[in-house]
Coordinates of C-alpha atoms in Angstrom, one line a residue:
L13 CA -0.1 162.8 109.5
C14 CA 0.7 164.9 106.4
W15 CA -1.0 164.9 103.0
G16 CA -0.7 166.6 99.7
N17 CA 2.1 166.8 97.1
N18 CA 5.5 165.2 97.9
D19 CA 7.8 166.4 95.1
R20 CA 10.2 167.9 97.7
G21 CA 9.7 165.4 100.5
Q22 CA 7.3 167.7 102.3
L23 CA 5.2 164.9 103.6
G24 CA 8.0 163.5 105.8
N25 CA 7.1 159.9 104.9
G26 CA 10.7 159.0 103.9
S27 CA 10.3 159.6 100.2
T28 CA 10.9 162.5 97.9
S29 CA 8.7 161.1 95.1
G30 CA 6.4 163.4 93.3
S31 CA 3.3 161.4 94.4
S32 CA 0.4 163.0 96.2
E33 CA -1.0 161.5 99.4
L34 CA -4.8 162.1 99.9
A35 CA -5.3 159.8 103.0
G36 CA -2.4 161.0 105.1
A37 CA 1.2 159.9 105.4
V38 CA 2.9 159.2 108.7
I39 CA 6.1 161.1 109.5
R40 CA 9.2 158.9 109.6
N41 CA 12.8 159.4 110.6
S42 CA 15.8 158.5 108.3
D43 CA 15.7 154.8 109.5
G44 CA 12.1 154.5 108.4
A45 CA 10.6 154.4 111.9
V46 CA 7.3 156.2 112.5
L47 CA 7.7 159.2 114.8
S48 CA 5.1 158.6 117.5
D49 CA 6.5 161.1 120.0
L50 CA 5.6 164.3 118.1
V51 CA 3.8 167.0 120.1
A52 CA 3.5 169.8 117.5
I53 CA 3.9 170.3 113.8
S54 CA 4.3 173.3 111.5
V55 CA 4.5 173.3 107.7
G56 CA 5.9 175.8 105.3
R57 CA 5.7 176.1 101.6
F58 CA 7.8 173.0 100.8
H59 CA 9.0 171.8 104.2
G60 CA 7.7 170.8 107.5
C61 CA 9.0 170.7 111.1
A62 CA 7.8 169.1 114.3
L63 CA 8.8 168.8 118.0
R64 CA 9.7 165.5 119.5
R65 CA 9.7 164.7 123.2
T66 CA 12.9 164.7 125.1
A67 CA 13.9 163.4 128.6
T68 CA 13.4 166.9 129.9
P69 CA 9.7 167.9 130.5
D70 CA 8.7 171.0 128.4
R71 CA 11.8 170.8 126.3
F72 CA 11.6 169.3 122.8
R73 CA 13.9 168.3 119.9
P74 CA 12.9 169.9 116.6
V75 CA 13.0 167.8 113.4
C76 CA 12.5 169.0 109.9
W77 CA 12.0 167.5 106.4
G78 CA 11.3 168.5 102.8
A79 CA 13.0 171.2 100.6
D80 CA 16.3 172.6 101.9
D81 CA 17.1 175.2 99.3
G82 CA 17.8 177.9 101.8
G83 CA 19.0 176.1 104.9
Q84 CA 15.4 175.9 106.4
L85 CA 15.9 172.4 107.7
G86 CA 18.5 173.4 110.2
R87 CA 21.2 170.9 109.1
G88 CA 24.0 173.5 109.0
T89 CA 24.0 173.5 105.1
D90 CA 21.5 173.5 102.3
G91 CA 21.1 170.7 99.9
S92 CA 18.7 168.4 98.2
P93 CA 15.3 167.6 99.6
I94 CA 15.0 165.2 102.5
G95 CA 12.0 163.0 102.7
A96 CA 12.4 161.9 106.3
A97 CA 12.5 163.9 109.5
R98 CA 16.0 164.8 110.7
A99 CA 17.2 166.6 113.8
V100 CA 17.9 170.4 113.8
F101 CA 21.3 171.5 114.9
D102 CA 22.0 174.4 117.2
E103 CA 24.5 177.1 116.8
T104 CA 27.3 174.9 118.1
G105 CA 26.5 172.0 115.8
A106 CA 24.9 169.8 118.5
I107 CA 21.4 168.4 118.2
M108 CA 19.0 171.0 119.5
E109 CA 17.0 169.8 122.5
D110 CA 15.8 173.0 124.2
A111 CA 12.9 173.9 121.9
T112 CA 9.5 174.9 123.2
G113 CA 7.9 175.8 119.9
V114 CA 8.6 175.7 116.1
V115 CA 7.1 177.5 113.0
A116 CA 8.0 176.8 109.4
G117 CA 7.8 179.6 106.9
Q118 CA 8.2 179.8 103.1
R119 CA 12.0 179.1 103.1
H120 CA 12.9 179.6 106.7
T121 CA 12.1 178.2 110.2
C122 CA 12.0 179.8 113.6
V123 CA 12.3 177.9 116.9
L124 CA 11.3 179.1 120.3
R125 CA 14.1 178.0 122.7
A126 CA 14.6 178.1 126.4
T127 CA 18.0 179.7 126.1
G128 CA 17.5 183.0 127.8
A129 CA 18.3 184.1 131.3
G130 CA 16.6 181.8 133.8
G131 CA 15.4 179.5 131.0
A132 CA 13.4 182.3 129.3
N133 CA 12.3 181.7 125.8
E134 CA 14.1 183.3 122.9
V135 CA 13.4 183.1 119.1
W136 CA 16.1 181.5 116.9
C137 CA 15.7 181.4 113.1
F138 CA 17.5 179.9 110.1
G139 CA 16.9 179.6 106.3
F140 CA 16.6 182.1 103.6
Q141 CA 16.9 185.6 105.0
T142 CA 15.2 188.4 103.0
G143 CA 13.4 191.5 104.0
G144 CA 14.2 190.8 107.7
R145 CA 12.2 187.6 108.0
L146 CA 14.7 186.0 110.3
A147 CA 14.5 188.9 112.8
N148 CA 18.3 189.1 113.1
G149 CA 18.6 192.7 112.3
E150 CA 19.6 192.1 108.6
T151 CA 17.5 192.7 105.5
A152 CA 19.9 191.4 102.8
S153 CA 19.0 188.3 100.9
V154 CA 21.3 185.5 102.2
E155 CA 21.0 181.9 103.3
I156 CA 21.5 181.4 107.0
Y157 CA 22.4 177.7 107.8
V158 CA 23.0 178.1 111.5
P159 CA 20.3 179.2 114.0
T160 CA 20.7 182.9 114.9
R161 CA 19.0 184.6 117.8
A162 CA 16.3 187.1 116.9
V163 CA 17.0 190.7 118.1
G164 CA 14.6 193.1 119.5
L165 CA 11.9 190.6 120.5

């Protein structure tokens, strides 16, 4: 459940209305179905992300919703707010299904993925890069729409 303001779709209830929810709103996908398979959730300033179960134990599919003004939803582009949870895409454009953790920041998201040698976890980030917040070795202010692997972690 999420609650609070919804002017950028940050509740994940399928709407981007400016209403406030005090009692809690269930998170829905773009078809309007309630997501009952969530195992973790993280919220940023104006967006949220969660992990959904997959067929592989201990591997999850990240989904995000809300503001997407810096690429923080992992759709491969930025755009208008999305009120319903949508899948995050990996660096090849396929739906990401190897996540083990997710954290939403102000205008960026980082996903812990089992992509390292022997299935070791690695950090992959996307969204608005400034001051090194994506841990990709860059400090310039730029929008990163495709997950990039963090360096030096």
